[in-house]
Amino acid sequence: FFLMLRRPPRSTLSSSSAASDVYKRQGGMGGMGGGRGAGRRSQPVSPQRGADIERTISIPFTESILGGTIDMSIRAVSGKLETISGKITVGIENGKKIRLLGKGHPGANGGKPGDILITVKV
């Protein structure tokens, strides 16, 4: 078994010119994506959930035992005053929270809206 190696012919370029050629062939910056705007890829904007709105209400003791409904006015992002209705569950205790899903501030980039969190004081 005999293996013969051939060397490529020596270049007449100086070593700095040869390095420059390699640099140019790889797109500058050593092939690391150099140049204007390189490495700056636009990333897709992810949807973000809207902010929650927190409120506190006071209800009479009888309403905490029997349950009922609440109506409250909330100022929307558009500036309009909206009336929101919610249900007070039977036997709710002081300090408990009622969550109205999807009634908070709207989400960004197609995200879900936030919630309204109502703290009940009896």
Short mmCIF file of C-alpha atoms in Angstrom, two decimals:
data_model
loop_
_atom_site.label_atom_id
_atom_site.label_comp_id
_atom_site.label_asym_id
_atom_site.label_seq_id
_atom_site.Cartn_x
_atom_site.Cartn_y
_atom_site.Cartn_z
CA PHE A 1 0.00 0.00 0.00
CA PHE A 2 1.52 3.25 -1.10
CA LEU A 3 0.08 6.73 -0.46
CA MET A 4 1.38 9.74 -2.29
CA LEU A 5 0.58 13.25 -1.08
CA ARG A 6 0.72 16.20 -3.39
CA ARG A 7 1.16 19.69 -2.12
CA PRO A 8 -0.74 22.48 -3.79
CA PRO A 9 1.46 24.92 -5.64
CA ARG A 10 2.71 27.79 -3.53
CA SER A 11 0.94 31.04 -4.04
CA THR A 12 2.86 34.08 -5.11
CA LEU A 13 0.68 36.15 -2.79
CA SER A 14 2.05 37.35 0.48
CA SER A 15 0.56 35.85 3.63
CA SER A 16 -1.37 39.04 4.38
CA SER A 17 -2.92 38.98 0.88
CA ALA A 18 -3.85 35.33 1.30
CA ALA A 19 -5.49 36.14 4.61
CA SER A 20 -7.31 39.00 2.94
CA ASP A 21 -8.62 36.63 0.24
CA VAL A 22 -9.93 34.23 2.89
CA TYR A 23 -11.53 37.17 4.66
CA LYS A 24 -13.29 38.30 1.48
CA ARG A 25 -14.45 34.79 0.49
CA GLN A 26 -16.10 34.30 3.86
CA GLY A 27 -18.10 37.49 3.59
CA GLY A 28 -15.85 39.68 5.70
CA MET A 29 -15.57 39.54 9.47
CA GLY A 30 -14.20 36.02 9.21
CA GLY A 31 -17.52 34.58 8.07
CA MET A 32 -19.15 35.65 11.29
CA GLY A 33 -21.92 37.61 9.66
CA GLY A 34 -20.15 40.95 9.57
CA GLY A 35 -21.24 43.92 7.57
CA ARG A 36 -24.18 46.25 7.78
CA GLY A 37 -27.25 44.91 9.50
CA ALA A 38 -25.67 41.52 10.04
CA GLY A 39 -26.85 39.67 13.10
CA ARG A 40 -29.93 41.87 13.37
CA ARG A 41 -32.76 39.58 12.56
CA SER A 42 -36.22 40.81 13.21
CA GLN A 43 -37.76 38.59 15.83
CA PRO A 44 -41.45 37.87 15.72
CA VAL A 45 -43.33 39.89 18.31
CA SER A 46 -44.97 37.56 20.77
CA PRO A 47 -48.49 38.21 22.05
CA GLN A 48 -48.64 39.74 25.51
CA ARG A 49 -51.47 39.36 27.99
CA GLY A 50 -53.28 42.55 29.00
CA ALA A 51 -52.96 44.05 32.46
CA ASP A 52 -55.35 43.12 35.24
CA ILE A 53 -57.61 45.72 36.86
CA GLU A 54 -57.94 45.51 40.65
CA ARG A 55 -60.86 46.99 42.58
CA THR A 56 -62.28 46.68 46.10
CA ILE A 57 -66.01 46.70 46.87
CA SER A 58 -67.96 46.74 50.12
CA ILE A 59 -71.10 44.66 50.44
CA PRO A 60 -73.57 44.23 53.31
CA PHE A 61 -73.44 41.08 55.41
CA THR A 62 -76.80 39.83 54.10
CA GLU A 63 -75.56 40.02 50.50
CA SER A 64 -72.47 38.00 51.46
CA ILE A 65 -74.71 35.25 52.84
CA LEU A 66 -77.36 35.26 50.09
CA GLY A 67 -75.17 36.20 47.10
CA GLY A 68 -76.12 38.64 44.39
CA THR A 69 -74.73 40.65 41.52
CA ILE A 70 -72.51 43.70 41.31
CA ASP A 71 -72.36 46.40 38.66
CA MET A 72 -69.29 48.57 38.46
CA SER A 73 -68.07 51.20 36.05
CA ILE A 74 -64.60 50.82 34.56
CA ARG A 75 -62.87 53.32 32.29
CA ALA A 76 -61.68 51.47 29.18
CA VAL A 77 -58.42 52.18 27.37
CA SER A 78 -60.44 54.05 24.73
CA GLY A 79 -61.61 56.44 27.46
CA LYS A 80 -65.21 55.24 27.47
CA LEU A 81 -66.92 54.32 30.72
CA GLU A 82 -68.09 50.69 30.64
CA THR A 83 -70.44 48.97 33.10
CA ILE A 84 -69.28 45.51 34.11
CA SER A 85 -71.52 42.98 35.89
CA GLY A 86 -70.31 40.18 38.12
CA LYS A 87 -71.80 37.55 40.38
CA ILE A 88 -71.26 37.45 44.15
CA THR A 89 -71.26 33.82 45.18
CA VAL A 90 -73.36 32.62 48.10
CA GLY A 91 -71.39 32.66 51.37
CA ILE A 92 -68.47 34.78 50.15
CA GLU A 93 -66.14 35.76 52.96
CA ASN A 94 -64.43 39.04 53.78
CA GLY A 95 -61.20 39.49 51.78
CA LYS A 96 -62.03 36.91 49.10
CA LYS A 97 -61.56 37.85 45.46
CA ILE A 98 -63.87 37.61 42.47
CA ARG A 99 -62.18 37.21 39.09
CA LEU A 100 -63.91 38.38 35.93
CA LEU A 101 -61.97 36.65 33.16
CA GLY A 102 -61.04 38.65 30.08
CA LYS A 103 -62.61 41.91 31.30
CA GLY A 104 -59.31 43.72 32.02
CA HIS A 105 -57.08 45.73 29.70
CA PRO A 106 -56.67 44.41 26.15
CA GLY A 107 -53.58 42.39 25.26
CA ALA A 108 -50.83 43.56 22.92
CA ASN A 109 -49.96 41.90 19.60
CA GLY A 110 -53.01 39.64 19.68
CA GLY A 111 -52.59 38.62 23.33
CA LYS A 112 -55.45 37.76 25.64
CA PRO A 113 -57.06 40.54 27.69
CA GLY A 114 -56.36 40.77 31.40
CA ASP A 115 -58.86 40.08 34.18
CA ILE A 116 -60.70 42.21 36.71
CA LEU A 117 -59.92 41.21 40.29
CA ILE A 118 -62.47 42.41 42.83
CA THR A 119 -61.64 42.16 46.53
CA VAL A 120 -64.79 41.83 48.63
CA LYS A 121 -65.10 43.63 51.99
CA VAL A 122 -68.07 42.59 54.13
#
